[in-house]
PDB file of C-alpha atoms in Angstrom:
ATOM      1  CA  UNK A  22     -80.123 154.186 -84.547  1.00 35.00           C
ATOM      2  CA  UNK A  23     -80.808 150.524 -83.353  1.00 41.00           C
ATOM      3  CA  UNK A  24     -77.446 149.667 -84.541  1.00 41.00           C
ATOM      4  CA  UNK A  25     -76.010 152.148 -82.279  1.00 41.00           C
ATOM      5  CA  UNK A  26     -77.593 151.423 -79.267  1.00 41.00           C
ATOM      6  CA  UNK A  27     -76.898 147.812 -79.844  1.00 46.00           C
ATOM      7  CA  UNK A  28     -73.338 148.348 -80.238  1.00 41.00           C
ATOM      8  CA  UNK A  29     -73.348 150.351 -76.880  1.00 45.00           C
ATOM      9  CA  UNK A  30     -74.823 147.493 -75.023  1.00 59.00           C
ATOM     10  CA  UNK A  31     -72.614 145.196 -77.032  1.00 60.00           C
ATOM     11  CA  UNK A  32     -69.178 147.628 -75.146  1.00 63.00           C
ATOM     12  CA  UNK A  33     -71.513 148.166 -71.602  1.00 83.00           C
ATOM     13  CA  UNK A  34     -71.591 144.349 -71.941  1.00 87.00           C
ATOM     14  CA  UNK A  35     -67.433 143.330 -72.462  1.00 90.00           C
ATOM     15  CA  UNK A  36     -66.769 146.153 -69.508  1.00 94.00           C
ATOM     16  CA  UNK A  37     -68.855 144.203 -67.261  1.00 93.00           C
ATOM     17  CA  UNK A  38     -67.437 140.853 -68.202  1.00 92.00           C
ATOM     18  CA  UNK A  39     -64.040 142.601 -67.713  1.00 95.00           C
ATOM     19  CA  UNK A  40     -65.032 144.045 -64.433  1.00 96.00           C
ATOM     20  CA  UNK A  41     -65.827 140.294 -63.355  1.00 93.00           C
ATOM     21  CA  UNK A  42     -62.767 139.422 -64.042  1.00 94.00           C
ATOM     22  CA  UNK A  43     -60.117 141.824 -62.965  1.00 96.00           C
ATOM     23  CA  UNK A  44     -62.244 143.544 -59.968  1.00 96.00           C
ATOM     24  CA  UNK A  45     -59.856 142.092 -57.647  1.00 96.00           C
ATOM     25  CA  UNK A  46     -57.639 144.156 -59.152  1.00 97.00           C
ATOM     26  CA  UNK A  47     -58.749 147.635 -58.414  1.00 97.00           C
ATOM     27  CA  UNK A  48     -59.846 149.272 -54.952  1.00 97.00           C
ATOM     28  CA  UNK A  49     -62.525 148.546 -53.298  1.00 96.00           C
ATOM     29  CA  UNK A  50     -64.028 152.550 -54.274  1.00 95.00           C
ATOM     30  CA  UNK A  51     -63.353 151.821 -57.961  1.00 96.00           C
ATOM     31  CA  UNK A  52     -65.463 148.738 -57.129  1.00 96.00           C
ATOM     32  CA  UNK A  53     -67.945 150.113 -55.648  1.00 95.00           C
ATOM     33  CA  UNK A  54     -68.850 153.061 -58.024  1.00 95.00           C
ATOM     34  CA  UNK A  55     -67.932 150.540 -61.346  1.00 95.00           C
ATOM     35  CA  UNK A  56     -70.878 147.988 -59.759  1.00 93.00           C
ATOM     36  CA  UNK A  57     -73.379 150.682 -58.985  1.00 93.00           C
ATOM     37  CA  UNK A  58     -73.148 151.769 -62.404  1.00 93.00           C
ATOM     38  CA  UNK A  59     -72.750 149.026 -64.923  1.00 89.00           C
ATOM     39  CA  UNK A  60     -74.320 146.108 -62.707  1.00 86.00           C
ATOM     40  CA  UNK A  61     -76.922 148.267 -60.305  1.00 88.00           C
ATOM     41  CA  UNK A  62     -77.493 150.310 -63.376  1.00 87.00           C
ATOM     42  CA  UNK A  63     -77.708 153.594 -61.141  1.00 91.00           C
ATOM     43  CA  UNK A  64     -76.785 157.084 -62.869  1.00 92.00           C
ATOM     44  CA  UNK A  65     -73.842 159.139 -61.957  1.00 94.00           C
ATOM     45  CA  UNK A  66     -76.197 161.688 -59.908  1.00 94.00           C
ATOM     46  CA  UNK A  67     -77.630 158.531 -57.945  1.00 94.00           C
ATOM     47  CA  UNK A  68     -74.054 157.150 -56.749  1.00 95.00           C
ATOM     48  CA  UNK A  69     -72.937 161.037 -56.272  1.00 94.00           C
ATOM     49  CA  UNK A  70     -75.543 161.965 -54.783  1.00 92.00           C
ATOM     50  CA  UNK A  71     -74.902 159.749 -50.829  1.00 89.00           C
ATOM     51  CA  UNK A  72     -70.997 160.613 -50.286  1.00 85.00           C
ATOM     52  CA  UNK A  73     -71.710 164.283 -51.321  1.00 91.00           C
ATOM     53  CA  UNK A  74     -69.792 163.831 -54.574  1.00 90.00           C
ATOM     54  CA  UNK A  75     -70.085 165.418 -57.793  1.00 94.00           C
ATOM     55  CA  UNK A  76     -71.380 163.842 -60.866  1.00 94.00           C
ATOM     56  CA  UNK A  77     -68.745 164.558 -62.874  1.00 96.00           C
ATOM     57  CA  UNK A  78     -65.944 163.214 -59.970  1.00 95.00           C
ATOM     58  CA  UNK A  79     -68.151 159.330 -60.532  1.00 96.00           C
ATOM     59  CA  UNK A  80     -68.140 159.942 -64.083  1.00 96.00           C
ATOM     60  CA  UNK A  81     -63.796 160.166 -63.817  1.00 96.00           C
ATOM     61  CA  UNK A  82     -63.317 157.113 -61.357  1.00 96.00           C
ATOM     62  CA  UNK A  83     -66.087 155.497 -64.091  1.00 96.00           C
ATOM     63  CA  UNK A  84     -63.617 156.309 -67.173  1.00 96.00           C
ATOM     64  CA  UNK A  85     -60.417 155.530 -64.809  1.00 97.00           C
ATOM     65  CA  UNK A  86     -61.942 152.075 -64.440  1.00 97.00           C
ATOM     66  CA  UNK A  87     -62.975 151.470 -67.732  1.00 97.00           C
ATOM     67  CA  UNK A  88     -59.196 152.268 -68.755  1.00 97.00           C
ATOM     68  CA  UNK A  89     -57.770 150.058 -66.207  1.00 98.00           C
ATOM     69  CA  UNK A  90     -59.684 146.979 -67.543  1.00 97.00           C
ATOM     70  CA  UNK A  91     -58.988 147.258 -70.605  1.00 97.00           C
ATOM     71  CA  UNK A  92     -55.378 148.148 -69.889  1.00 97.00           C
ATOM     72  CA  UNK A  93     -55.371 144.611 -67.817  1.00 97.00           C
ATOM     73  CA  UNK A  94     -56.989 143.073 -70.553  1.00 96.00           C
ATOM     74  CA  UNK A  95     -54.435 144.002 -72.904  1.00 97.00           C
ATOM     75  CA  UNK A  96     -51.290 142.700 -70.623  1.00 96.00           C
ATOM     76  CA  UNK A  97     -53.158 139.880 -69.434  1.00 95.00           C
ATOM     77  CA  UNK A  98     -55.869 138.882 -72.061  1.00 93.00           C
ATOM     78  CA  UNK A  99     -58.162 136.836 -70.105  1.00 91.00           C
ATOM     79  CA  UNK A 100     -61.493 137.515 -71.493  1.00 91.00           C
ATOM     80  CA  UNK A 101     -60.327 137.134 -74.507  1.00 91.00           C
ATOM     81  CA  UNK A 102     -58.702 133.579 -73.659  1.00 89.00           C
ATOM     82  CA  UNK A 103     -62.345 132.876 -72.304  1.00 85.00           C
ATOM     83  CA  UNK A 104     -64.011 133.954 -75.333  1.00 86.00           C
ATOM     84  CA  UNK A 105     -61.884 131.525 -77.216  1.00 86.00           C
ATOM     85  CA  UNK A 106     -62.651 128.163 -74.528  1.00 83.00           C
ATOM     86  CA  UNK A 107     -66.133 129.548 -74.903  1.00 82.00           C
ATOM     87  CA  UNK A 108     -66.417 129.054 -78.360  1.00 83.00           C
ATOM     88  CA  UNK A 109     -64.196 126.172 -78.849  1.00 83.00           C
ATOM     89  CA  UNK A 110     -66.870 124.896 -76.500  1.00 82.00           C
ATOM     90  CA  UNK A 111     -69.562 125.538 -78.774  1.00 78.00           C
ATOM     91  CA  UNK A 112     -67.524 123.340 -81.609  1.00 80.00           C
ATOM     92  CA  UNK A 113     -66.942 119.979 -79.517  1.00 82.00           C
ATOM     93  CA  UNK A 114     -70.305 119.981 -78.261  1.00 77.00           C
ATOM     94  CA  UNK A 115     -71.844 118.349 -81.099  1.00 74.00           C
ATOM     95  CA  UNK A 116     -69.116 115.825 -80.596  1.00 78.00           C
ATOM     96  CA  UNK A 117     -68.704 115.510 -76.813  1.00 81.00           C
ATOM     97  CA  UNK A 118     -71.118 117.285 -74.919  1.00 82.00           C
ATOM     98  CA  UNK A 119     -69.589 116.064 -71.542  1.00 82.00           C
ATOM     99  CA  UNK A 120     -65.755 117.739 -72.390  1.00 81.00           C
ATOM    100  CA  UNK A 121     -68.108 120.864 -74.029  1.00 77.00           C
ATOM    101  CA  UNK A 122     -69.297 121.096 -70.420  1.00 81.00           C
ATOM    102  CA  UNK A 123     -66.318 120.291 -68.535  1.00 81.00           C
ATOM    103  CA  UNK A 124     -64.565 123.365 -70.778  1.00 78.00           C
ATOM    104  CA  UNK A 125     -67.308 125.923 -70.022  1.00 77.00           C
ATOM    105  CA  UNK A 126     -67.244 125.030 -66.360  1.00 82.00           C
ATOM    106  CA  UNK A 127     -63.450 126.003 -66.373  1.00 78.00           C
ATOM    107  CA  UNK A 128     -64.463 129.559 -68.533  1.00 71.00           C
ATOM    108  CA  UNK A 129     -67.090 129.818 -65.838  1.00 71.00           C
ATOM    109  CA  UNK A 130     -69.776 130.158 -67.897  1.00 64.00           C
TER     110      UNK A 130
END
């Protein structure tokens, strides 16, 4: 069970990364719900609940902008470029901690 919840966190995790990313890419509504839920970590009812929306109408503009990151991080492959700085990063540091930094500041990590 631990492994499952870990793995969760682990995909709740990349979709925020993503949403840092690319959320200049979607509408400012898809923005809005997306933060609530992954970085406000309200429930579906909770951002529903203000607009008079359903739960299940957050929980489809949730999944619609789940799909769009990861469709734009398929065409454009940013985090994953990142991921790579980040841990070429973690190799020179033991050999030049100032370029190690100068990389990471670029990632913006």
């Amino acid at each position: 069970m631990f492994y499952t919840f870990g793995f969760f966190m682990e995909k709740d995790l990349r979709y925020t990364e993503l949403f840092e990313l690319y959320q200049g890419l979607l509408t400012e509504r898809q923005r809005e719900i997306f933060s609530c839920h992954y970085c406000l970590d309200l429930s579906l009812a909770e951002i529903a609940e203000p607009d008079g929306n359903t739960r299940q109408s957050v929980y489809s503009a949730v999944k619609t902008v789940k799909s769009k990151l990861d469709e734009y991080e398929k065409v454009l492959g940013l985090y994953e470029k990142n991921q790579k700085l980040a841990n070429i990063s973690n190799s020179v540091k033991a050999y030049d901690d100032n370029l190690a930094q100068q990389i990471l500041e670029i990632v913006g990590k």
